Amino acid sequence: MIKTGITKNVPFIFFFLGMMNGVVGTIYGLMISNATLLYINLLAMIMSAVGVVSYIAMTKSKSKPMLQVLFGSIFLLLNHWYCVRIVVHEVQVTEQYGLMMFFISLVLLASPALEVIECMKDKSAEGMSVAMIVGNLSCSLAWLFYGILLKDFFVYAPNIVGVATNLGKAVVKVIYGGKKDKTA
């Protein structure tokens, strides 16, 4: 994207959701006093923010991504205000942030299932990268086991979906490989 200046097939929404998840995960890590969760989410937030800023700098139409960032920021600020002013109790605030992290992670980890469906319709796994499947599966497994060790539902639960999605992608890749079906 930066080399070519072309943003046509760049999934901005995933950079943005990753950044939001990093913000929420960093706050959640702070609240439960878990340095590992805090630093990993802080790094993820920074890396995703670089993607968001790069996209906005490169794209010709800046209004849509800027509005998404604005509305996402307003959502996070209103949620924080709600937690600080209305909820107040630390346990409930922690659960609120954990729940937000859970839902954002769930969206990010479940969305590749749409690619599995598309590949099954096309009878081709042409665009699927084995390296990405292995990397994503490894990441989901690591977070799943870490969440289980912590006994933290908000950490392990979305990664069950992530593992299932990536196993589905692996099965599709084995069945269809990279070839297009000639009969379709």
CSV table of C-alpha atoms in Angstrom, one decimal:
chain,number,residue,atom,x,y,z
A,1,MET,CA,0.0,0.0,0.0
A,2,ILE,CA,2.7,2.5,0.9
A,3,LYS,CA,5.0,1.4,-2.0
A,4,THR,CA,2.2,1.5,-4.6
A,5,GLY,CA,-0.1,4.2,-3.1
A,6,ILE,CA,-3.1,1.9,-4.0
A,7,THR,CA,-5.6,1.2,-1.2
A,8,LYS,CA,-8.2,-0.6,-3.3
A,9,ASN,CA,-8.0,-4.1,-1.7
A,10,VAL,CA,-6.7,-3.0,1.7
A,11,PRO,CA,-9.0,-4.1,4.5
A,12,PHE,CA,-9.1,-0.8,6.4
A,13,ILE,CA,-11.8,-2.0,8.8
A,14,PHE,CA,-9.6,-4.8,10.1
A,15,PHE,CA,-6.8,-2.3,10.9
A,16,PHE,CA,-9.3,-0.1,12.6
A,17,LEU,CA,-10.9,-2.9,14.6
A,18,GLY,CA,-7.5,-4.2,15.5
A,19,MET,CA,-6.6,-0.7,16.8
A,20,MET,CA,-9.8,-0.5,18.8
A,21,ASN,CA,-9.3,-4.0,20.2
A,22,GLY,CA,-5.7,-3.0,21.1
A,23,VAL,CA,-7.0,0.1,23.0
A,24,VAL,CA,-9.7,-1.9,24.9
A,25,GLY,CA,-7.3,-4.8,25.5
A,26,THR,CA,-4.6,-2.4,26.9
A,27,ILE,CA,-7.2,-0.9,29.3
A,28,TYR,CA,-8.4,-4.4,30.2
A,29,GLY,CA,-4.8,-5.6,30.8
A,30,LEU,CA,-4.2,-2.5,33.1
A,31,MET,CA,-7.4,-3.2,35.0
A,32,ILE,CA,-6.6,-6.9,35.7
A,33,SER,CA,-2.9,-6.1,36.4
A,34,ASN,CA,-1.7,-8.4,33.6
A,35,ALA,CA,1.5,-7.0,32.1
A,36,THR,CA,1.6,-9.6,29.3
A,37,LEU,CA,-1.9,-8.7,28.1
A,38,LEU,CA,-1.2,-5.0,28.5
A,39,TYR,CA,2.0,-5.0,26.5
A,40,ILE,CA,0.8,-7.3,23.7
A,41,ASN,CA,-2.3,-5.2,23.2
A,42,LEU,CA,-0.3,-2.0,23.4
A,43,LEU,CA,1.9,-3.2,20.6
A,44,ALA,CA,-1.1,-4.4,18.6
A,45,MET,CA,-2.7,-1.0,19.0
A,46,ILE,CA,0.4,0.8,17.8
A,47,MET,CA,0.9,-1.5,14.8
A,48,SER,CA,-2.8,-1.2,13.9
A,49,ALA,CA,-2.7,2.6,14.3
A,50,VAL,CA,0.3,2.7,11.8
A,51,GLY,CA,-2.0,0.8,9.4
A,52,VAL,CA,-4.9,3.1,10.0
A,53,VAL,CA,-2.8,6.3,9.6
A,54,SER,CA,-1.0,4.9,6.5
A,55,TYR,CA,-4.3,4.0,4.9
A,56,ILE,CA,-5.8,7.4,5.6
A,57,ALA,CA,-2.6,9.1,4.3
A,58,MET,CA,-2.7,7.0,1.1
A,59,THR,CA,-6.3,6.8,0.2
A,60,LYS,CA,-7.9,9.3,-2.2
A,61,SER,CA,-11.3,9.3,-0.4
A,62,LYS,CA,-10.5,10.1,3.2
A,63,SER,CA,-14.1,10.9,4.4
A,64,LYS,CA,-15.2,7.3,5.1
A,65,PRO,CA,-12.2,6.1,7.1
A,66,MET,CA,-12.0,9.4,9.0
A,67,LEU,CA,-15.7,9.0,9.9
A,68,GLN,CA,-15.1,5.5,11.0
A,69,VAL,CA,-12.2,6.6,13.2
A,70,LEU,CA,-14.3,9.5,14.6
A,71,PHE,CA,-17.3,7.3,15.4
A,72,GLY,CA,-15.1,4.6,16.9
A,73,SER,CA,-13.3,7.1,19.0
A,74,ILE,CA,-16.6,8.6,20.2
A,75,PHE,CA,-17.8,5.1,21.0
A,76,LEU,CA,-14.7,4.4,23.1
A,77,LEU,CA,-14.9,7.7,24.9
A,78,LEU,CA,-18.6,7.4,25.6
A,79,ASN,CA,-18.0,3.9,26.9
A,80,HIS,CA,-15.2,5.1,29.1
A,81,TRP,CA,-17.4,7.9,30.4
A,82,TYR,CA,-20.2,5.5,31.1
A,83,CYS,CA,-17.8,3.1,33.0
A,84,VAL,CA,-16.2,5.9,35.1
A,85,ARG,CA,-19.4,8.0,35.8
A,86,ILE,CA,-22.2,5.5,35.8
A,87,VAL,CA,-20.9,2.0,36.5
A,88,VAL,CA,-18.1,3.1,38.9
A,89,HIS,CA,-17.6,-0.4,40.5
A,90,GLU,CA,-14.2,-1.7,39.3
A,91,VAL,CA,-15.3,-5.3,38.8
A,92,GLN,CA,-18.2,-4.2,36.6
A,93,VAL,CA,-16.0,-1.8,34.6
A,94,THR,CA,-13.4,-4.5,34.1
A,95,GLU,CA,-16.2,-6.8,32.9
A,96,GLN,CA,-17.4,-4.1,30.5
A,97,TYR,CA,-14.0,-3.7,28.9
A,98,GLY,CA,-13.5,-7.5,28.8
A,99,LEU,CA,-16.9,-7.9,27.1
A,100,MET,CA,-15.9,-5.2,24.5
A,101,MET,CA,-12.6,-6.9,23.9
A,102,PHE,CA,-14.5,-10.2,23.5
A,103,PHE,CA,-16.9,-8.9,20.9
A,104,ILE,CA,-14.3,-7.1,18.8
A,105,SER,CA,-12.0,-10.1,18.9
A,106,LEU,CA,-14.9,-12.3,17.9
A,107,VAL,CA,-15.7,-10.2,14.9
A,108,LEU,CA,-12.0,-10.2,13.9
A,109,LEU,CA,-11.6,-13.9,14.4
A,110,ALA,CA,-14.9,-15.0,12.8
A,111,SER,CA,-14.8,-12.9,9.7
A,112,PRO,CA,-12.4,-15.2,7.8
A,113,ALA,CA,-15.2,-17.8,7.9
A,114,LEU,CA,-16.7,-15.8,5.1
A,115,GLU,CA,-13.6,-16.6,3.0
A,116,VAL,CA,-14.1,-20.3,3.7
A,117,ILE,CA,-17.7,-20.1,2.4
A,118,GLU,CA,-16.6,-18.2,-0.7
A,119,CYS,CA,-13.9,-20.8,-1.4
A,120,MET,CA,-16.4,-23.6,-1.0
A,121,LYS,CA,-18.7,-21.9,-3.5
A,122,ASP,CA,-15.9,-21.3,-6.0
A,123,LYS,CA,-14.3,-24.7,-5.3
A,124,SER,CA,-11.0,-23.0,-5.1
A,125,ALA,CA,-8.6,-21.9,-2.3
A,126,GLU,CA,-6.6,-19.9,-4.7
A,127,GLY,CA,-6.2,-16.7,-2.6
A,128,MET,CA,-5.5,-18.5,0.7
A,129,SER,CA,-2.0,-18.4,2.1
A,130,VAL,CA,-0.7,-21.4,4.0
A,131,ALA,CA,1.6,-19.1,6.0
A,132,MET,CA,-1.4,-16.9,7.1
A,133,ILE,CA,-3.4,-20.0,8.0
A,134,VAL,CA,-0.6,-21.5,10.1
A,135,GLY,CA,0.2,-18.1,11.7
A,136,ASN,CA,-3.4,-17.3,12.5
A,137,LEU,CA,-4.0,-20.8,13.9
A,138,SER,CA,-0.9,-20.6,16.0
A,139,CYS,CA,-1.9,-17.1,17.3
A,140,SER,CA,-5.4,-18.3,18.2
A,141,LEU,CA,-4.1,-21.4,19.9
A,142,ALA,CA,-1.6,-19.4,21.9
A,143,TRP,CA,-4.3,-16.9,23.1
A,144,LEU,CA,-6.7,-19.8,23.7
A,145,PHE,CA,-4.3,-21.6,26.0
A,146,TYR,CA,-3.2,-18.4,27.7
A,147,GLY,CA,-6.8,-17.5,28.4
A,148,ILE,CA,-7.4,-21.0,29.8
A,149,LEU,CA,-4.4,-20.7,32.0
A,150,LEU,CA,-5.7,-17.3,33.2
A,151,LYS,CA,-9.2,-18.7,33.5
A,152,ASP,CA,-10.3,-15.6,31.7
A,153,PHE,CA,-13.4,-16.1,29.5
A,154,PHE,CA,-12.8,-12.8,27.7
A,155,VAL,CA,-9.4,-14.0,26.5
A,156,TYR,CA,-10.0,-17.6,25.6
A,157,ALA,CA,-13.6,-17.7,24.3
A,158,PRO,CA,-13.1,-15.7,21.1
A,159,ASN,CA,-10.1,-17.8,20.2
A,160,ILE,CA,-12.2,-20.9,20.2
A,161,VAL,CA,-13.9,-19.4,17.1
A,162,GLY,CA,-10.5,-18.3,15.8
A,163,VAL,CA,-9.1,-21.9,16.0
A,164,ALA,CA,-12.3,-23.3,14.4
A,165,THR,CA,-12.2,-20.7,11.6
A,166,ASN,CA,-8.5,-21.4,10.8
A,167,LEU,CA,-9.0,-25.2,10.9
A,168,GLY,CA,-11.9,-24.7,8.5
A,169,LYS,CA,-9.5,-22.7,6.2
A,170,ALA,CA,-6.9,-25.4,6.5
A,171,VAL,CA,-9.5,-28.1,5.5
A,172,VAL,CA,-10.6,-26.0,2.5
A,173,LYS,CA,-7.0,-25.4,1.5
A,174,VAL,CA,-6.3,-29.2,1.6
A,175,ILE,CA,-9.5,-30.1,-0.3
A,176,TYR,CA,-9.4,-27.4,-3.0
A,177,GLY,CA,-5.7,-26.4,-3.1
A,178,GLY,CA,-5.0,-23.4,-5.2
A,179,LYS,CA,-6.8,-24.5,-8.4
A,180,LYS,CA,-9.9,-23.1,-9.9
A,181,ASP,CA,-12.6,-25.6,-10.7
A,182,LYS,CA,-12.8,-26.0,-14.5
A,183,THR,CA,-16.4,-27.1,-14.5
A,184,ALA,CA,-17.8,-23.9,-12.8
